[in-house]
Coordinates of C-alpha atoms in Angstrom, one line a residue:
Chain A
M5 CA 26.3 20.1 -34.2
N6 CA 26.7 17.6 -36.9
A7 CA 29.8 15.6 -37.9
A8 CA 30.9 17.9 -40.7
R9 CA 30.9 20.9 -38.4
V10 CA 33.0 19.1 -35.7
R11 CA 35.5 17.9 -38.4
Q12 CA 35.7 21.7 -39.6
K13 CA 36.4 22.7 -36.0
V14 CA 39.2 20.1 -35.6
A15 CA 40.7 20.9 -39.0
F16 CA 40.8 24.7 -38.5
S17 CA 42.2 24.2 -34.9
I18 CA 45.1 22.1 -36.4
L19 CA 45.8 24.8 -39.0
A20 CA 45.9 27.4 -36.4
V21 CA 48.2 25.4 -34.1
V22 CA 50.5 24.9 -37.2
T23 CA 50.6 28.5 -38.1
L24 CA 51.5 29.2 -34.5
F25 CA 54.6 27.2 -35.3
V26 CA 55.5 29.6 -37.9
V27 CA 54.6 32.9 -36.1
V28 CA 56.1 32.0 -32.7
P29 CA 59.6 31.4 -34.2
I30 CA 59.6 34.6 -36.1
L31 CA 58.4 36.7 -33.1
M32 CA 61.2 35.0 -31.0
T33 CA 63.9 35.6 -33.6
V34 CA 63.2 39.3 -33.9
F35 CA 62.8 39.6 -30.1
Y36 CA 65.9 37.8 -29.6
I37 CA 68.0 40.0 -32.0
I38 CA 66.5 43.2 -30.4
R39 CA 66.9 42.1 -26.8
N40 CA 70.6 41.2 -27.2
G41 CA 71.5 43.7 -29.7
V42 CA 70.0 47.0 -28.7
G43 CA 71.9 47.3 -25.5
A44 CA 75.4 47.1 -27.1
V45 CA 74.4 49.6 -29.8
N46 CA 75.5 53.3 -28.8
W47 CA 76.9 56.3 -30.6
E48 CA 80.5 55.1 -30.6
F49 CA 79.5 51.7 -31.9
I50 CA 77.9 53.2 -35.0
T51 CA 80.5 56.1 -35.6
Q52 CA 83.8 54.5 -34.8
P53 CA 86.0 52.1 -36.8
P54 CA 86.8 48.6 -35.2
R55 CA 89.9 48.6 -32.8
N56 CA 92.0 45.9 -31.2
G57 CA 91.6 43.2 -33.9
M58 CA 87.7 43.9 -34.0
R59 CA 87.2 43.1 -30.5
E60 CA 86.6 46.8 -29.6
G61 CA 85.2 49.8 -31.1
G62 CA 82.5 50.2 -33.7
I63 CA 81.3 49.2 -37.1
F64 CA 81.2 52.4 -38.8
P65 CA 83.3 51.4 -42.1
A66 CA 81.1 48.3 -42.5
I67 CA 78.0 50.5 -42.3
V68 CA 79.3 52.9 -44.7
G69 CA 80.4 50.0 -47.1
T70 CA 76.9 48.4 -47.1
I71 CA 75.2 51.7 -47.9
V72 CA 77.8 52.5 -50.7
L73 CA 77.1 49.0 -52.1
V74 CA 73.4 49.4 -51.9
I75 CA 73.6 52.7 -54.0
G76 CA 76.1 51.1 -56.4
T77 CA 73.5 48.2 -56.9
M78 CA 70.7 50.6 -57.5
L79 CA 72.7 52.7 -60.0
F80 CA 73.3 49.4 -62.1
S81 CA 70.1 47.5 -61.6
L82 CA 67.4 50.1 -61.7
P83 CA 67.9 51.4 -65.2
L84 CA 68.7 48.0 -66.9
G85 CA 65.7 46.3 -65.0
V86 CA 63.3 48.9 -65.7
L87 CA 64.3 49.1 -69.5
S88 CA 64.2 45.2 -69.8
A89 CA 60.7 45.2 -68.3
I90 CA 59.7 47.9 -70.7
Y91 CA 60.9 45.8 -73.6
L92 CA 59.0 42.7 -72.3
V93 CA 55.8 44.5 -71.7
E94 CA 55.6 47.3 -74.2
Y95 CA 57.8 46.2 -77.2
A96 CA 58.2 42.5 -77.4
R97 CA 56.3 40.4 -79.7
D98 CA 55.7 36.8 -78.6
N99 CA 58.7 35.3 -80.5
F100 CA 61.6 33.2 -79.7
F101 CA 63.7 36.1 -78.3
T102 CA 61.0 37.2 -76.0
R103 CA 60.6 33.7 -74.6
L104 CA 64.4 33.5 -74.1
I105 CA 64.4 36.8 -72.0
K106 CA 61.7 35.5 -69.9
L107 CA 63.5 32.2 -69.3
S108 CA 66.5 34.1 -68.6
V109 CA 64.8 36.1 -65.9
V110 CA 63.3 32.9 -64.3
N111 CA 66.8 31.2 -64.3
L112 CA 68.5 34.4 -62.9
S113 CA 66.0 34.4 -59.9
G114 CA 67.2 30.9 -59.1
I115 CA 70.8 31.0 -59.2
P116 CA 72.3 30.5 -55.8
S117 CA 74.0 33.6 -54.5
I118 CA 77.4 32.0 -54.1
V119 CA 77.3 31.1 -58.0
Y120 CA 76.9 35.0 -58.5
G121 CA 79.9 35.4 -56.4
L122 CA 81.9 33.0 -58.5
F123 CA 80.6 34.8 -61.7
G124 CA 81.4 38.2 -60.3
F125 CA 84.9 37.1 -59.4
T126 CA 85.8 35.7 -62.8
M127 CA 83.9 38.4 -65.0
F128 CA 84.4 41.6 -63.1
V129 CA 87.3 41.1 -60.7
L130 CA 89.6 39.1 -63.2
L131 CA 88.4 39.5 -66.8
L132 CA 87.6 43.2 -66.5
R133 CA 90.3 43.7 -64.2
L134 CA 88.3 45.8 -61.7
G135 CA 89.9 44.1 -58.8
T136 CA 88.1 43.3 -55.6
S137 CA 86.4 46.7 -55.4
I138 CA 83.1 48.4 -54.9
I139 CA 82.3 48.6 -58.6
A140 CA 82.8 44.7 -59.0
G141 CA 80.6 43.8 -55.8
S142 CA 77.9 46.4 -56.9
L143 CA 77.8 44.8 -60.4
T144 CA 77.6 41.4 -59.0
L145 CA 74.7 42.3 -56.6
A146 CA 73.1 44.3 -59.4
I147 CA 72.7 41.2 -61.6
M148 CA 71.5 39.3 -58.7
S149 CA 68.8 41.9 -58.2
L150 CA 67.7 42.2 -61.7
P151 CA 65.0 39.5 -61.5
V152 CA 63.0 41.1 -58.7
I153 CA 63.1 44.6 -60.3
I154 CA 62.1 43.1 -63.7
T155 CA 59.3 41.2 -62.2
A156 CA 58.0 44.1 -60.2
T157 CA 58.2 46.6 -63.2
K158 CA 56.5 44.1 -65.4
E159 CA 53.7 43.8 -62.9
A160 CA 53.5 47.5 -62.5
L161 CA 53.4 48.1 -66.2
E162 CA 50.8 45.5 -66.9
T163 CA 48.2 47.0 -64.4
V164 CA 48.3 50.3 -66.5
P165 CA 45.0 50.2 -68.5
A166 CA 45.6 49.6 -72.1
S167 CA 43.3 52.6 -72.8
F168 CA 45.8 54.9 -71.8
R169 CA 48.2 53.7 -74.4
E170 CA 45.4 53.7 -77.2
I171 CA 44.5 57.2 -76.3
S172 CA 48.1 58.5 -76.4
L173 CA 48.7 56.6 -79.7
S174 CA 45.6 57.8 -81.3
L175 CA 46.6 61.4 -80.7
G176 CA 49.8 60.8 -82.7
A177 CA 52.3 60.1 -80.0
T178 CA 55.1 57.8 -80.8
K179 CA 55.6 54.5 -79.0
W180 CA 58.4 56.0 -76.7
Q181 CA 56.4 59.2 -75.9
T182 CA 53.5 57.0 -75.1
V183 CA 55.6 54.9 -72.6
R184 CA 57.4 57.7 -71.3
H185 CA 54.4 60.1 -70.6
C186 CA 51.3 57.8 -70.4
V187 CA 52.4 54.5 -68.9
L188 CA 55.7 55.0 -66.8
P189 CA 54.3 57.6 -64.5
Y190 CA 51.6 55.3 -63.3
A191 CA 54.0 52.5 -62.9
I192 CA 56.5 54.3 -60.7
P193 CA 54.9 53.2 -57.4
G194 CA 55.2 49.5 -58.2
I195 CA 58.7 49.9 -59.6
L196 CA 59.9 51.7 -56.5
T197 CA 58.4 49.2 -54.2
G198 CA 60.2 46.3 -56.1
T199 CA 63.4 48.2 -56.4
V200 CA 63.7 49.0 -52.6
L201 CA 62.8 45.4 -51.9
S202 CA 65.5 44.1 -54.0
L203 CA 68.0 46.4 -52.4
S204 CA 67.1 45.4 -48.9
R205 CA 67.9 41.7 -50.0
A206 CA 71.2 43.0 -51.6
A207 CA 72.1 44.8 -48.3
G208 CA 71.8 41.5 -46.5
E209 CA 73.5 39.2 -49.0
T210 CA 77.0 37.9 -48.1
A211 CA 77.9 35.2 -50.6
P212 CA 78.2 37.6 -53.7
I213 CA 80.4 39.9 -52.0
L214 CA 82.7 37.4 -50.5
F215 CA 85.2 37.5 -53.5
T216 CA 84.2 40.5 -55.1
V217 CA 84.4 43.3 -52.6
A218 CA 84.3 42.5 -49.0
A219 CA 87.3 43.5 -46.8
F220 CA 88.0 41.4 -43.7
Y221 CA 89.3 44.4 -41.7
L222 CA 89.7 47.9 -43.2
P223 CA 89.2 50.7 -40.7
R224 CA 89.3 53.5 -43.1
L225 CA 86.7 54.6 -45.4
P226 CA 86.8 53.9 -49.3
R227 CA 88.3 56.7 -51.4
S228 CA 87.1 55.6 -54.9
V229 CA 85.0 53.0 -56.6
F230 CA 88.0 50.8 -56.8
D231 CA 88.6 50.3 -53.2
Q232 CA 87.5 47.4 -51.0
V233 CA 85.0 48.0 -48.1
M234 CA 83.8 46.2 -45.4
A235 CA 80.3 45.2 -45.2
L236 CA 77.7 44.6 -42.5
P237 CA 76.8 41.0 -43.4
Y238 CA 80.3 39.9 -44.1
H239 CA 81.5 41.5 -40.9
L240 CA 78.9 39.7 -38.8
Y241 CA 80.1 36.4 -40.5
T242 CA 83.8 37.0 -39.7
I243 CA 83.4 38.1 -36.2
S244 CA 81.1 35.2 -35.4
T245 CA 83.2 32.4 -37.2
Q246 CA 86.6 33.6 -38.1
V247 CA 88.0 35.4 -35.3
P248 CA 88.3 33.9 -31.7
N249 CA 87.4 35.7 -28.5
I250 CA 85.0 38.3 -30.0
P251 CA 82.6 39.5 -27.3
T252 CA 79.1 38.3 -28.3
E253 CA 77.5 41.6 -27.6
L254 CA 79.5 42.9 -30.6
S255 CA 78.0 40.2 -32.8
F256 CA 74.5 40.8 -31.5
A257 CA 74.9 44.5 -32.1
T258 CA 76.2 44.1 -35.6
G259 CA 73.3 41.8 -36.3
F260 CA 70.9 44.2 -34.9
V261 CA 72.2 47.1 -36.9
L262 CA 72.0 45.0 -40.2
V263 CA 68.5 43.9 -39.5
A264 CA 67.5 47.4 -38.5
L265 CA 68.8 48.7 -41.7
V266 CA 67.1 46.0 -43.8
F267 CA 63.8 46.9 -41.9
V268 CA 64.1 50.5 -42.7
L269 CA 64.5 49.8 -46.4
N270 CA 61.5 47.4 -46.2
L271 CA 59.5 50.0 -44.3
V272 CA 60.3 52.5 -47.1
S273 CA 59.0 50.1 -49.5
I274 CA 55.7 49.4 -47.6
I275 CA 55.2 53.1 -47.3
F276 CA 55.7 53.7 -51.0
R277 CA 53.0 51.0 -51.8
A278 CA 50.6 52.4 -49.2
H279 CA 50.9 56.1 -50.1
F280 CA 50.6 55.5 -53.9
R281 CA 47.8 53.1 -53.6
K282 CA 45.7 55.8 -51.9
K283 CA 46.4 58.2 -54.7
K284 CA 45.6 55.6 -57.5
L285 CA 43.8 57.5 -60.3
W286 CA 41.8 54.7 -62.0
Chain B
M19 CA 64.1 64.9 -87.0
T20 CA 66.0 65.1 -83.5
R21 CA 62.9 63.5 -82.1
K22 CA 63.0 60.6 -84.5
I23 CA 66.8 60.0 -83.7
S24 CA 66.3 60.0 -79.9
E25 CA 63.4 57.7 -80.4
H26 CA 65.7 55.3 -82.1
I27 CA 68.4 55.7 -79.6
I28 CA 66.0 54.9 -76.6
E29 CA 64.4 51.9 -78.4
F30 CA 67.9 50.6 -79.1
C31 CA 68.7 50.9 -75.3
I32 CA 65.6 49.1 -74.3
K33 CA 66.2 46.3 -76.8
L34 CA 69.8 46.0 -75.7
S35 CA 68.7 45.7 -72.1
G36 CA 66.5 42.7 -72.9
L37 CA 69.4 41.4 -74.8
L38 CA 71.7 41.9 -71.9
V39 CA 69.5 39.8 -69.5
I40 CA 70.1 36.9 -71.8
I41 CA 73.7 37.6 -72.2
F42 CA 74.4 37.5 -68.3
V43 CA 72.7 34.1 -68.0
F44 CA 74.7 32.8 -70.9
L45 CA 77.8 34.3 -69.6
I46 CA 77.5 32.9 -66.1
F47 CA 76.9 29.5 -67.7
L48 CA 79.9 29.9 -70.0
F49 CA 82.4 31.0 -67.3
L50 CA 81.3 28.0 -65.0
L51 CA 81.5 25.7 -67.9
K52 CA 85.0 27.0 -69.1
D53 CA 86.6 26.6 -65.8
S54 CA 85.0 23.2 -65.2
L55 CA 86.2 22.1 -68.6
S56 CA 89.7 23.0 -67.3
L57 CA 89.2 20.6 -64.4
F58 CA 87.9 17.8 -66.7
G59 CA 91.0 18.1 -68.9
V60 CA 93.3 16.9 -66.0
Y61 CA 90.8 15.1 -63.6
P62 CA 88.3 12.8 -65.1
I63 CA 84.6 13.9 -65.0
G64 CA 83.5 10.4 -63.9
Q65 CA 85.7 10.7 -60.8
F66 CA 84.3 14.1 -60.2
L67 CA 80.7 13.0 -60.5
F68 CA 81.0 9.7 -58.7
G69 CA 83.9 10.1 -56.3
R70 CA 83.5 9.5 -52.7
N71 CA 86.4 11.6 -51.5
W72 CA 86.5 15.4 -51.3
L73 CA 90.2 15.8 -50.5
P74 CA 91.3 19.0 -52.3
I75 CA 94.7 19.5 -50.7
S76 CA 95.7 16.0 -50.3
E77 CA 98.4 14.4 -52.6
P78 CA 97.0 13.1 -54.8
P79 CA 93.9 15.3 -54.6
G80 CA 90.4 13.9 -54.7
F81 CA 87.6 16.0 -56.1
G82 CA 84.6 13.6 -55.7
I83 CA 81.6 15.5 -55.4
I84 CA 79.4 12.8 -53.8
P85 CA 80.0 13.7 -50.2
L86 CA 79.0 17.4 -50.9
L87 CA 76.1 16.5 -53.1
L88 CA 74.9 14.2 -50.2
G89 CA 75.2 16.8 -47.7
S90 CA 73.0 19.1 -49.6
V91 CA 70.5 16.4 -50.3
Y92 CA 70.3 15.4 -46.6
V93 CA 69.9 19.0 -45.5
T94 CA 67.3 19.7 -48.1
I95 CA 65.3 16.7 -47.5
G96 CA 65.4 17.6 -43.7
A97 CA 64.3 21.1 -44.5
I98 CA 61.6 20.0 -46.9
V99 CA 60.1 17.4 -44.5
I100 CA 59.6 20.3 -42.0
C101 CA 58.6 23.3 -44.0
V102 CA 56.4 21.8 -46.8
P103 CA 53.5 20.6 -44.4
V104 CA 53.9 23.6 -42.2
G105 CA 54.1 26.1 -44.9
I106 CA 51.1 24.7 -46.9
A107 CA 49.0 24.4 -43.5
S108 CA 49.9 28.1 -42.8
A109 CA 49.0 29.1 -46.3
M110 CA 45.7 27.4 -46.0
F111 CA 45.0 29.1 -42.5
I112 CA 46.0 32.6 -43.9
A113 CA 44.1 32.1 -47.2
D114 CA 40.7 30.8 -46.0
V115 CA 40.6 30.7 -42.2
A116 CA 42.0 34.0 -40.5
P117 CA 39.8 36.8 -40.2
R118 CA 40.9 39.7 -42.2
P119 CA 42.8 41.8 -39.6
L120 CA 44.7 38.6 -38.6
K121 CA 45.5 37.7 -42.1
Y122 CA 47.1 41.0 -42.6
I123 CA 49.2 40.8 -39.4
L124 CA 50.4 37.2 -40.5
K125 CA 51.3 38.1 -44.0
S126 CA 53.5 41.0 -42.6
L127 CA 55.1 38.6 -40.2
V128 CA 56.0 36.3 -43.1
E129 CA 57.4 39.4 -44.9
I130 CA 59.5 40.2 -41.9
L131 CA 61.0 36.7 -41.9
A132 CA 61.7 37.0 -45.6
S133 CA 63.6 40.1 -45.1
I134 CA 65.9 38.8 -42.2
P135 CA 69.5 38.2 -43.8
S136 CA 70.6 34.6 -43.9
V137 CA 73.9 35.5 -42.0
V138 CA 71.9 36.8 -39.2
L139 CA 69.9 33.4 -39.0
G140 CA 73.3 31.5 -39.2
F141 CA 74.6 33.6 -36.3
I142 CA 71.5 32.6 -34.2
G143 CA 72.2 29.0 -35.2
I144 CA 75.8 29.3 -33.9
I145 CA 74.9 31.0 -30.6
W146 CA 71.5 29.5 -29.8
L147 CA 69.9 26.8 -31.9
G148 CA 73.2 24.6 -32.3
P149 CA 74.0 24.5 -28.5
F150 CA 70.3 24.0 -27.8
L151 CA 69.9 21.0 -30.0
R152 CA 73.3 19.6 -28.8
N153 CA 72.0 19.7 -25.1
T154 CA 68.5 18.4 -25.7
L155 CA 69.3 15.6 -28.2
H156 CA 72.7 14.9 -26.6
L157 CA 74.7 15.3 -29.7
T158 CA 78.6 15.4 -30.0
T159 CA 78.1 18.6 -31.6
G160 CA 75.2 21.2 -32.4
M161 CA 76.9 22.0 -35.7
C162 CA 75.1 19.4 -37.9
G163 CA 73.0 18.8 -40.7
L164 CA 69.8 18.9 -38.5
T165 CA 70.6 22.6 -37.3
G166 CA 71.0 23.5 -40.9
S167 CA 67.7 21.7 -42.0
L168 CA 65.8 23.6 -39.2
L169 CA 67.1 27.0 -40.1
L170 CA 66.7 26.4 -43.9
A171 CA 63.2 25.2 -43.4
F172 CA 62.6 28.5 -41.5
M173 CA 64.1 30.4 -44.5
A174 CA 62.0 28.7 -47.1
L175 CA 58.7 29.2 -45.3
P176 CA 58.0 32.8 -46.7
T177 CA 58.5 31.5 -50.3
I178 CA 56.3 28.5 -49.7
I179 CA 53.6 30.3 -47.7
S180 CA 53.3 33.4 -50.0
I181 CA 53.3 31.5 -53.3
S182 CA 50.7 28.8 -52.0
E183 CA 48.5 31.5 -50.3
D184 CA 48.5 33.3 -53.7
A185 CA 47.3 30.1 -55.5
L186 CA 44.7 29.5 -53.0
V187 CA 43.4 32.9 -53.0
S188 CA 43.2 33.0 -56.8
V189 CA 41.0 29.9 -57.0
P190 CA 37.8 31.2 -58.8
K191 CA 35.1 32.3 -56.4
T192 CA 32.5 30.3 -58.4
Y193 CA 34.0 27.1 -57.4
K194 CA 33.8 27.8 -53.9
E195 CA 30.3 29.2 -54.2
A196 CA 29.1 26.2 -56.0
A197 CA 30.5 24.1 -53.1
Y198 CA 28.7 26.3 -50.5
G199 CA 25.5 26.0 -52.5
L200 CA 25.7 22.2 -52.2
G201 CA 25.8 22.3 -48.5
A202 CA 29.6 21.9 -48.0
T203 CA 31.3 23.4 -44.9
R204 CA 34.2 25.9 -45.3
W205 CA 36.6 23.0 -44.4
Q206 CA 35.2 20.6 -47.1
T207 CA 35.3 23.4 -49.6
L208 CA 38.9 24.2 -48.8
W209 CA 39.9 20.5 -48.6
R210 CA 38.2 19.2 -51.7
I211 CA 37.9 22.1 -53.9
S212 CA 40.4 25.0 -53.4
L213 CA 43.3 22.8 -52.4
P214 CA 43.1 20.5 -55.5
A215 CA 42.5 23.6 -57.7
A216 CA 45.5 25.5 -56.3
C217 CA 47.5 22.3 -56.7
S218 CA 49.8 23.6 -59.6
G219 CA 50.6 26.8 -57.7
I220 CA 51.4 24.8 -54.4
I221 CA 53.8 22.4 -56.3
A222 CA 55.5 25.6 -58.0
A223 CA 55.7 27.0 -54.2
V224 CA 57.4 23.6 -53.1
M225 CA 59.7 23.6 -55.9
L226 CA 60.9 27.2 -55.3
G227 CA 61.3 26.6 -51.7
I228 CA 63.5 23.5 -52.6
G229 CA 65.6 25.8 -54.8
R230 CA 66.0 28.1 -52.1
V231 CA 67.1 25.6 -49.6
I232 CA 69.7 24.1 -52.1
G233 CA 71.2 27.5 -53.0
E234 CA 71.3 29.0 -49.6
T235 CA 75.0 29.5 -48.7
M236 CA 75.6 31.3 -45.5
V237 CA 73.5 29.4 -43.1
A238 CA 74.7 26.1 -44.6
M239 CA 78.4 27.2 -44.2
M240 CA 77.9 28.6 -40.6
V241 CA 75.9 25.7 -38.8
T242 CA 76.3 22.5 -40.7
G243 CA 79.8 21.7 -39.3
N244 CA 82.0 21.9 -42.4
A245 CA 82.8 18.3 -42.7
P246 CA 83.3 17.2 -46.4
V247 CA 82.6 13.5 -45.8
V248 CA 79.9 11.2 -46.9
P249 CA 77.3 11.9 -44.2
K250 CA 76.2 8.9 -42.3
S251 CA 73.3 10.8 -40.5
I252 CA 71.7 14.2 -40.5
L253 CA 72.8 14.4 -36.8
L254 CA 76.5 14.5 -37.6
P255 CA 78.5 17.4 -39.3
L256 CA 78.4 17.5 -43.0
R257 CA 79.0 20.0 -45.9
T258 CA 76.8 21.4 -48.6
L259 CA 77.9 22.2 -52.3
T260 CA 77.4 26.0 -51.6
A261 CA 79.4 25.9 -48.3
T262 CA 82.3 24.3 -50.1
I263 CA 82.5 27.1 -52.5
A264 CA 82.2 29.9 -50.0
G265 CA 84.5 28.3 -47.7
E266 CA 87.4 27.0 -49.9
M267 CA 87.5 29.7 -52.6
G268 CA 89.5 32.1 -50.5
E269 CA 92.1 29.4 -49.9
T270 CA 92.8 28.4 -53.5
V271 CA 95.4 29.5 -56.0
G272 CA 93.8 30.8 -59.1
G273 CA 94.2 28.4 -62.1
S274 CA 95.0 25.2 -59.8
E275 CA 92.8 22.1 -60.0
H276 CA 91.2 23.0 -56.7
Y277 CA 90.2 26.4 -58.2
F278 CA 88.6 24.8 -61.1
A279 CA 86.8 22.1 -59.0
L280 CA 85.0 24.9 -57.1
F281 CA 83.8 26.2 -60.5
A282 CA 82.7 22.7 -61.4
V283 CA 80.8 22.4 -58.1
G284 CA 79.2 25.9 -59.1
L285 CA 78.1 24.3 -62.5
V286 CA 76.5 21.5 -60.8
L287 CA 74.4 24.0 -58.7
F288 CA 73.6 26.0 -61.7
I289 CA 72.2 23.0 -63.5
I290 CA 70.3 21.8 -60.5
T291 CA 68.7 25.2 -59.7
F292 CA 67.9 25.9 -63.4
I293 CA 66.0 22.7 -63.7
I294 CA 64.1 23.2 -60.5
N295 CA 63.2 27.0 -61.6
F296 CA 62.3 25.8 -65.0
V297 CA 59.7 23.2 -63.7
A298 CA 58.5 25.7 -61.1
D299 CA 58.0 28.2 -63.7
S300 CA 55.9 26.0 -66.0
Y301 CA 53.7 24.9 -62.9
L302 CA 53.3 28.6 -62.1
R303 CA 52.2 29.4 -65.7
R304 CA 49.8 26.5 -65.5
A305 CA 48.3 27.8 -62.3
R306 CA 47.6 31.3 -63.9
K307 CA 45.5 29.7 -66.8

């Protein structure tokens, strides 16, 4: 073996060891959450409201709250994100306006989640007088989710071959007919994957909902979109830092349910991707 | 004719959506600026930017941002020192060394890490990592800058690894084949050819990782000790810009100086992350060419 080969062996071994420093903590974290959380999760825990100052009972209102927020987020961010991406890919010319949109998307993706919280509070809670409510929280989370949905949709639209559009246009279809019937259907898998992924992030976010929707303790379910709700991430934050003498099993179990919910959403997005990739037509 | 009208309506909606994206960014900036200016009307901007005391409820109050800024800087430097070398090395391993099945498993694991909500990692920091560091390093408290740095480094890894790996994989095959043809080993090719060629993408990955660390709120608030003082060491409690907003907003009175000061902190965060993302994006675009 010559010196170069020995050096390669050493270098690759170092890279492998460093990679272990990433892999082992990830496995430990997941294992730690499952081992400590799964034992405390039972039927009562996921179907009952908290009792006795959140020291007993379940987290049902928080689960419902998070699901409601995810749905609300999707209702606002999906149409807006998809339409903006359609504009960028199908309609926009390379001009100042287009560059400004692209710059805005880049900027939105980098804004800290707590700054979204501040914005949502002044814009939706105060200025539009929506109060701390599901609708204010959903709108805040929706704006935060926009860059992921726009980027995913853009990439999905760009992979549809240009010939699809050319043929449709040459047959006399209008621009929108072309987009609607010959481009969008083939971009759906990519759009769905990106959307579900952005929703799984929204489900786990705490900072944007702190001042826009999250309720500290609200054992009943929301009656309208102008109600506050409890949410899983905020509930985990409050019981692990704000309320003394909470049994740690409850925190672990809440964390476990939150992670499980996020994993299910991620799994859905992975299944979409795999399923549609198999059926790819070109 | 109806077709024509509906076509116009839908095109209008599409253009409006594009416009809305710009409007949102503009509005976020405007709201932050408006409330910041309300603070600077009664509290000098110089004292805000260079003051060393963050004492929002004292009489007279101090809104010096330096302790918070240094808190963020300390935690971020600590995180970057850990996650940049580890992240780039793992990206190199995943891109060019690992056999295909292992590569797939590693990428899935990194995606799993990316999906864990930050509040869960903050909780693990409180319950396990903090006490663990206190006992092993004999600290007075485990809720300190270092705990935050470690967790934030962990959280920034998926960003750094996936973008760096993308950059390494998209180095043109011809470059590598030319190196192999000249008798270079795989390691020599990776180190001397792929890594320099992927440089722009890797710089972008690091920048985006830094942006993620500076902007992260929950972990910073839960594990760094909430002490708004000029930090003397990363082993002591401190407080970041993000944690200050999240922690104090609930206690302020709307329209008070304190309230406006938190928006000014938000404006500082907005400007910092805007610059970082702008630079990262220009490197990414260079990488794509």
